[in-house]
mmCIF file of C-alpha atoms in Angstrom:
data_model
loop_
_atom_site.group_PDB
_atom_site.id
_atom_site.type_symbol
_atom_site.label_atom_id
_atom_site.label_comp_id
_atom_site.label_asym_id
_atom_site.label_seq_id
_atom_site.Cartn_x
_atom_site.Cartn_y
_atom_site.Cartn_z
ATOM 1 C CA MET A 1 -8.150 -17.937 -21.452
ATOM 2 C CA PRO A 2 -5.951 -17.486 -24.539
ATOM 3 C CA GLU A 3 -3.242 -20.035 -25.593
ATOM 4 C CA LEU A 4 0.086 -19.276 -24.203
ATOM 5 C CA PRO A 5 2.694 -18.014 -26.906
ATOM 6 C CA ASP A 6 5.200 -20.768 -28.157
ATOM 7 C CA LEU A 7 8.491 -19.820 -26.520
ATOM 8 C CA THR A 8 10.505 -21.608 -29.235
ATOM 9 C CA ALA A 9 9.142 -19.124 -31.893
ATOM 10 C CA TYR A 10 11.508 -16.503 -30.231
ATOM 11 C CA ASP A 11 15.438 -16.265 -30.949
ATOM 12 C CA ALA A 12 16.259 -16.592 -27.457
ATOM 13 C CA VAL A 13 14.743 -17.034 -23.772
ATOM 14 C CA LEU A 14 16.638 -15.090 -20.872
ATOM 15 C CA PHE A 15 15.574 -16.664 -17.197
ATOM 16 C CA ASP A 16 15.781 -15.063 -13.895
ATOM 17 C CA LEU A 17 17.363 -17.607 -11.400
ATOM 18 C CA ASP A 18 15.785 -17.488 -8.275
ATOM 19 C CA GLY A 19 12.104 -18.375 -8.158
ATOM 20 C CA VAL A 20 12.128 -19.047 -11.962
ATOM 21 C CA VAL A 21 14.745 -21.930 -12.520
ATOM 22 C CA THR A 22 15.468 -22.765 -8.902
ATOM 23 C CA PRO A 23 13.334 -22.260 -5.662
ATOM 24 C CA THR A 24 16.311 -20.561 -4.234
ATOM 25 C CA ALA A 25 13.809 -17.241 -3.540
ATOM 26 C CA GLU A 26 12.568 -19.426 -0.525
ATOM 27 C CA VAL A 27 16.392 -19.903 0.884
ATOM 28 C CA HIS A 28 16.964 -16.264 0.222
ATOM 29 C CA MET A 29 13.665 -15.441 1.886
ATOM 30 C CA HIS A 30 14.624 -17.450 4.898
ATOM 31 C CA ALA A 31 17.987 -15.992 5.232
ATOM 32 C CA TRP A 32 16.866 -12.331 4.702
ATOM 33 C CA LYS A 33 14.340 -12.802 7.516
ATOM 34 C CA ALA A 34 16.762 -14.486 9.930
ATOM 35 C CA MET A 35 19.408 -11.780 9.558
ATOM 36 C CA PHE A 36 17.257 -8.727 9.579
ATOM 37 C CA ASP A 37 14.867 -10.068 12.560
ATOM 38 C CA ARG A 38 18.132 -10.181 14.706
ATOM 39 C CA LEU A 39 19.471 -6.949 13.063
ATOM 40 C CA PHE A 40 16.123 -5.104 13.783
ATOM 41 C CA ALA A 41 15.970 -6.437 17.351
ATOM 42 C CA ASP A 42 19.499 -5.382 18.227
ATOM 43 C CA TRP A 43 18.995 -1.854 16.812
ATOM 44 C CA GLY A 44 15.566 -1.240 18.104
ATOM 45 C CA ILE A 45 14.228 -0.757 14.582
ATOM 46 C CA THR A 46 10.273 -0.631 14.017
ATOM 47 C CA PRO A 47 8.278 -1.712 12.514
ATOM 48 C CA GLY A 48 9.680 -5.255 12.320
ATOM 49 C CA TYR A 49 10.619 -7.125 9.220
ATOM 50 C CA THR A 50 7.677 -8.235 7.187
ATOM 51 C CA PRO A 51 7.215 -10.766 4.398
ATOM 52 C CA SER A 52 6.214 -7.840 2.228
ATOM 53 C CA ASP A 53 9.601 -6.267 2.718
ATOM 54 C CA TYR A 54 11.228 -8.929 0.781
ATOM 55 C CA PHE A 55 9.077 -8.329 -2.439
ATOM 56 C CA ASP A 56 9.129 -4.516 -1.886
ATOM 57 C CA HIS A 57 13.050 -3.990 -1.180
ATOM 58 C CA LEU A 58 14.950 -7.286 -1.694
ATOM 59 C CA ASP A 59 13.436 -9.296 -4.524
ATOM 60 C CA GLY A 60 15.547 -9.167 -7.861
ATOM 61 C CA LYS A 61 17.755 -6.496 -6.642
ATOM 62 C CA LYS A 62 21.497 -6.717 -6.099
ATOM 63 C CA ARG A 63 22.321 -7.849 -2.580
ATOM 64 C CA TYR A 64 23.694 -4.256 -1.292
ATOM 65 C CA ASP A 65 21.144 -2.278 -3.218
ATOM 66 C CA GLY A 66 18.508 -4.294 -1.476
ATOM 67 C CA VAL A 67 19.947 -3.823 2.143
ATOM 68 C CA ALA A 68 20.027 -0.008 1.469
ATOM 69 C CA SER A 69 16.347 0.089 0.210
ATOM 70 C CA LEU A 70 15.165 -1.835 3.342
ATOM 71 C CA LEU A 71 17.008 0.131 5.639
ATOM 72 C CA ARG A 72 16.076 3.490 3.924
ATOM 73 C CA SER A 73 12.197 2.389 4.256
ATOM 74 C CA ARG A 74 12.889 2.493 8.074
ATOM 75 C CA ASP A 75 14.681 5.915 7.895
ATOM 76 C CA VAL A 76 17.939 4.129 8.846
ATOM 77 C CA GLU A 77 21.336 4.885 6.888
ATOM 78 C CA VAL A 78 24.394 3.266 7.608
ATOM 79 C CA PRO A 79 27.829 3.650 5.536
ATOM 80 C CA TRP A 80 28.054 1.762 2.499
ATOM 81 C CA GLY A 81 31.335 0.213 3.067
ATOM 82 C CA ASP A 82 33.216 -2.076 0.865
ATOM 83 C CA PRO A 83 32.360 -5.395 -0.685
ATOM 84 C CA SER A 84 35.274 -6.967 1.236
ATOM 85 C CA ASP A 85 33.636 -5.874 4.596
ATOM 86 C CA ASP A 86 33.296 -8.598 7.136
ATOM 87 C CA PRO A 87 29.988 -9.885 8.009
ATOM 88 C CA SER A 88 30.274 -8.311 11.552
ATOM 89 C CA VAL A 89 30.810 -4.772 10.288
ATOM 90 C CA ASP A 90 27.750 -2.553 10.523
ATOM 91 C CA THR A 91 27.779 -1.188 6.961
ATOM 92 C CA VAL A 92 25.627 -1.888 3.757
ATOM 93 C CA CYS A 93 28.053 -4.341 2.668
ATOM 94 C CA GLY A 94 28.725 -5.883 5.957
ATOM 95 C CA ILE A 95 25.112 -6.557 6.569
ATOM 96 C CA GLY A 96 24.667 -7.829 3.069
ATOM 97 C CA ASN A 97 27.667 -10.298 3.711
ATOM 98 C CA ARG A 98 26.108 -11.261 6.728
ATOM 99 C CA LYS A 99 22.947 -12.627 4.936
ATOM 100 C CA ASN A 100 25.171 -14.280 2.328
ATOM 101 C CA ALA A 101 26.864 -16.460 4.815
ATOM 102 C CA VAL A 102 23.420 -17.552 6.264
ATOM 103 C CA PHE A 103 22.313 -18.333 2.424
ATOM 104 C CA SER A 104 25.515 -20.182 1.825
ATOM 105 C CA GLN A 105 25.365 -22.432 4.591
ATOM 106 C CA VAL A 106 21.780 -23.497 3.631
ATOM 107 C CA LEU A 107 22.882 -24.301 0.001
ATOM 108 C CA ARG A 108 25.645 -26.271 1.375
ATOM 109 C CA ASP A 109 23.727 -28.310 3.856
ATOM 110 C CA GLU A 110 20.436 -28.571 1.695
ATOM 111 C CA GLY A 111 21.448 -28.444 -1.857
ATOM 112 C CA ILE A 112 18.899 -27.209 -4.500
ATOM 113 C CA ALA A 113 16.763 -28.684 -7.244
ATOM 114 C CA ALA A 114 15.361 -26.966 -10.350
ATOM 115 C CA TYR A 115 11.756 -26.663 -10.934
ATOM 116 C CA PRO A 116 10.592 -29.593 -12.959
ATOM 117 C CA GLY A 117 8.472 -27.310 -15.280
ATOM 118 C CA THR A 118 11.236 -25.056 -15.941
ATOM 119 C CA MET A 119 13.312 -28.203 -16.932
ATOM 120 C CA ARG A 120 10.930 -29.206 -19.268
ATOM 121 C CA VAL A 121 10.761 -25.729 -21.140
ATOM 122 C CA LEU A 122 14.365 -25.891 -21.268
ATOM 123 C CA ASP A 123 14.170 -29.323 -22.987
ATOM 124 C CA GLN A 124 11.396 -28.073 -25.435
ATOM 125 C CA LEU A 125 14.055 -24.931 -26.085
ATOM 126 C CA ASP A 126 16.987 -27.329 -26.546
ATOM 127 C CA ALA A 127 15.167 -29.436 -29.034
ATOM 128 C CA ALA A 128 14.242 -26.401 -31.384
ATOM 129 C CA GLY A 129 17.724 -25.137 -31.138
ATOM 130 C CA VAL A 130 16.788 -21.895 -28.879
ATOM 131 C CA PRO A 131 19.556 -20.659 -26.696
ATOM 132 C CA ALA A 132 18.861 -19.888 -22.985
ATOM 133 C CA ALA A 133 20.661 -17.493 -20.720
ATOM 134 C CA ILE A 134 20.651 -16.745 -16.958
ATOM 135 C CA VAL A 135 19.934 -12.919 -16.131
ATOM 136 C CA SER A 136 20.360 -13.028 -12.120
ATOM 137 C CA SER A 137 21.172 -10.155 -9.407
ATOM 138 C CA SER A 138 22.695 -12.707 -7.365
ATOM 139 C CA LYS A 139 26.265 -13.207 -6.958
ATOM 140 C CA ASN A 140 25.526 -16.932 -5.851
ATOM 141 C CA ALA A 141 24.211 -17.722 -9.150
ATOM 142 C CA ARG A 142 26.961 -19.760 -10.460
ATOM 143 C CA ASP A 143 27.127 -21.744 -7.023
ATOM 144 C CA VAL A 144 23.277 -22.406 -7.327
ATOM 145 C CA LEU A 145 23.309 -23.584 -10.794
ATOM 146 C CA ALA A 146 26.133 -25.976 -9.968
ATOM 147 C CA ALA A 147 24.424 -26.979 -6.768
ATOM 148 C CA ALA A 148 21.352 -27.872 -9.027
ATOM 149 C CA GLY A 149 23.528 -29.502 -11.953
ATOM 150 C CA VAL A 150 22.075 -27.087 -14.726
ATOM 151 C CA THR A 151 25.014 -24.819 -15.372
ATOM 152 C CA ASP A 152 25.431 -26.234 -18.880
ATOM 153 C CA ARG A 153 21.763 -25.610 -19.939
ATOM 154 C CA PHE A 154 22.530 -21.891 -20.313
ATOM 155 C CA ARG A 155 24.675 -20.517 -22.858
ATOM 156 C CA VAL A 156 25.231 -17.076 -21.079
ATOM 157 C CA ILE A 157 25.309 -16.111 -17.570
ATOM 158 C CA VAL A 158 24.947 -12.479 -16.394
ATOM 159 C CA ASP A 159 24.886 -12.306 -12.724
ATOM 160 C CA GLY A 160 25.775 -10.029 -9.812
ATOM 161 C CA VAL A 161 29.337 -10.621 -10.237
ATOM 162 C CA VAL A 162 29.110 -9.593 -13.936
ATOM 163 C CA ALA A 163 26.903 -6.598 -12.901
ATOM 164 C CA GLU A 164 29.729 -5.458 -10.452
ATOM 165 C CA GLU A 165 32.757 -5.998 -12.790
ATOM 166 C CA GLU A 166 30.897 -4.009 -15.726
ATOM 167 C CA HIS A 167 29.440 -1.611 -13.520
ATOM 168 C CA LEU A 168 25.535 -2.539 -14.346
ATOM 169 C CA PRO A 169 22.848 -1.020 -12.280
ATOM 170 C CA SER A 170 20.515 -3.227 -10.467
ATOM 171 C CA LYS A 171 16.922 -4.346 -12.018
ATOM 172 C CA PRO A 172 14.580 -2.476 -12.354
ATOM 173 C CA ALA A 173 17.230 -0.861 -14.850
ATOM 174 C CA PRO A 174 17.255 -2.928 -18.136
ATOM 175 C CA ASP A 175 21.021 -3.096 -18.442
ATOM 176 C CA VAL A 176 21.464 -6.800 -17.091
ATOM 177 C CA PHE A 177 18.755 -8.003 -19.827
ATOM 178 C CA LEU A 178 20.244 -6.158 -22.516
ATOM 179 C CA VAL A 179 23.716 -7.161 -22.032
ATOM 180 C CA ALA A 180 22.439 -11.024 -21.835
ATOM 181 C CA ALA A 181 20.752 -10.681 -25.199
ATOM 182 C CA GLN A 182 23.677 -9.093 -26.362
ATOM 183 C CA ARG A 183 25.840 -11.536 -25.559
ATOM 184 C CA LEU A 184 23.528 -14.342 -26.937
ATOM 185 C CA GLY A 185 23.666 -12.292 -30.355
ATOM 186 C CA VAL A 186 20.005 -11.556 -30.347
ATOM 187 C CA THR A 187 17.963 -8.396 -29.984
ATOM 188 C CA PRO A 188 14.959 -7.653 -27.450
ATOM 189 C CA ASP A 189 12.253 -7.620 -30.062
ATOM 190 C CA ARG A 190 12.880 -11.101 -30.836
ATOM 191 C CA THR A 191 13.588 -12.451 -27.253
ATOM 192 C CA VAL A 192 11.738 -13.566 -24.184
ATOM 193 C CA ALA A 193 12.402 -12.527 -20.585
ATOM 194 C CA ILE A 194 11.087 -14.593 -17.603
ATOM 195 C CA GLU A 195 10.847 -13.143 -14.210
ATOM 196 C CA ASP A 196 9.163 -13.608 -11.048
ATOM 197 C CA ALA A 197 10.248 -10.459 -8.976
ATOM 198 C CA ILE A 198 8.661 -7.237 -9.704
ATOM 199 C CA SER A 199 11.863 -5.274 -10.311
ATOM 200 C CA GLY A 200 12.796 -8.039 -12.660
ATOM 201 C CA VAL A 201 9.631 -7.543 -14.782
ATOM 202 C CA GLU A 202 10.132 -3.929 -14.601
ATOM 203 C CA SER A 203 13.507 -4.371 -15.699
ATOM 204 C CA ALA A 204 12.724 -6.707 -18.664
ATOM 205 C CA ALA A 205 9.560 -4.276 -19.497
ATOM 206 C CA ALA A 206 12.056 -1.267 -19.704
ATOM 207 C CA GLY A 207 14.271 -3.358 -21.931
ATOM 208 C CA ARG A 208 11.444 -3.793 -24.506
ATOM 209 C CA PHE A 209 11.561 -7.227 -24.675
ATOM 210 C CA ALA A 210 9.101 -9.145 -27.141
ATOM 211 C CA LEU A 211 7.559 -11.212 -24.431
ATOM 212 C CA VAL A 212 7.791 -10.514 -20.594
ATOM 213 C CA VAL A 213 6.610 -13.551 -18.588
ATOM 214 C CA GLY A 214 5.883 -13.209 -15.004
ATOM 215 C CA VAL A 215 6.140 -16.212 -12.675
ATOM 216 C CA ASN A 216 3.909 -15.635 -9.452
ATOM 217 C CA ARG A 217 5.664 -17.229 -6.898
ATOM 218 C CA GLY A 218 4.139 -14.514 -4.461
ATOM 219 C CA ALA A 219 4.586 -11.120 -5.777
ATOM 220 C CA GLY A 220 0.928 -11.237 -6.990
ATOM 221 C CA ALA A 221 -0.414 -11.589 -10.695
ATOM 222 C CA ASP A 222 -1.918 -8.316 -10.819
ATOM 223 C CA THR A 223 1.023 -6.724 -9.420
ATOM 224 C CA LEU A 224 3.322 -8.512 -12.024
ATOM 225 C CA GLN A 225 1.063 -7.393 -14.869
ATOM 226 C CA ALA A 226 1.154 -3.623 -13.436
ATOM 227 C CA ALA A 227 4.961 -3.817 -13.604
ATOM 228 C CA GLY A 228 4.813 -4.774 -17.409
ATOM 229 C CA ALA A 229 4.520 -8.584 -17.837
ATOM 230 C CA HIS A 230 2.551 -9.786 -20.835
ATOM 231 C CA VAL A 231 1.667 -12.996 -19.413
ATOM 232 C CA VAL A 232 1.626 -14.243 -15.835
ATOM 233 C CA VAL A 233 1.698 -18.225 -14.925
ATOM 234 C CA SER A 234 2.130 -19.991 -11.435
ATOM 235 C CA ASP A 235 4.728 -22.253 -13.168
ATOM 236 C CA LEU A 236 6.457 -22.822 -16.365
ATOM 237 C CA ASP A 237 4.815 -26.225 -16.391
ATOM 238 C CA GLU A 238 1.778 -23.999 -17.898
ATOM 239 C CA PHE A 239 4.150 -23.261 -21.173
ATOM 240 C CA ALA A 240 5.424 -26.913 -21.543
ATOM 241 C CA ASP A 241 1.964 -28.657 -21.330
ATOM 242 C CA ALA A 242 0.437 -25.796 -23.913
ATOM 243 C CA HIS A 243 3.106 -26.696 -26.400
ATOM 244 C CA SER A 244 4.092 -30.237 -25.782
ATOM 245 C CA ASP A 245 3.807 -32.883 -28.501
#
C-alpha cells in the first residue's frame, strides 16, 4: 500500500463532523431508526426502515432533505412545512424535528468524545500551523463540538445553521466545502477534505479539492472511492501513525 499523503503539506484541512471528528453518526443512526421505526409502523409504510436507508438517504445531508429523500424512496410525500414546526406535526420539518429531539436527549444524557485518531491529526496540524475547519450538514454541530470540548480546535465552522442562513444546498453539492475554504482564505486545489458519508465525499469531489479522504465507518471503501475519495482509511490514526515523529 502506498504511503499516505502528509496532511500538513496542504494549506488547510476541512473535516466533516459526524463520523470523522466525533462518533455522533452512531447517535444519529440510533435516533433516526427509533423515529422512523415508529413512523413507518404508525403509517403502515413498507418496506420497513433498514440500516442501508441511513447511508442511502440520510447520512451527510441536511436533516429535512434527508427526511424528504427517505420518504420519497417509499413513495410517500408530505408537506414540507416550516423549520418551526412542532415535532408532533406530520410535515418534513416536523418529522425532522422529531428526530432531533431524540438526538438531543441522547447527547445530553451520554455526552460525546472525539475520536483519538482525529485528535492526533489535529495536534499534528496545529504543530505545523495548518488551520482546520468543520464542514457539517448538522444544525447540532456546535452543540456536539462543545460537548466534546473541541470547538476551539477549528478556526471556521460551516454547519447546517450557516447553510440555512446562506441558502447553501445540501451535500453532495460542493457549496458548503467551498464556503469553508473561502472563509479560511485557502483554495480547493491546496486543501484537504475529510468525509465518511457518500454524499460528503461527492461534495468534496465536486469542489475539486486537492485531496479527498474517505473514512470508512460503514459506507464501504469501494463505495467511497467510487464517490470520489482519493484515499480511504478506517480511522485517521492511519495518517497520524504514517507521519508521527
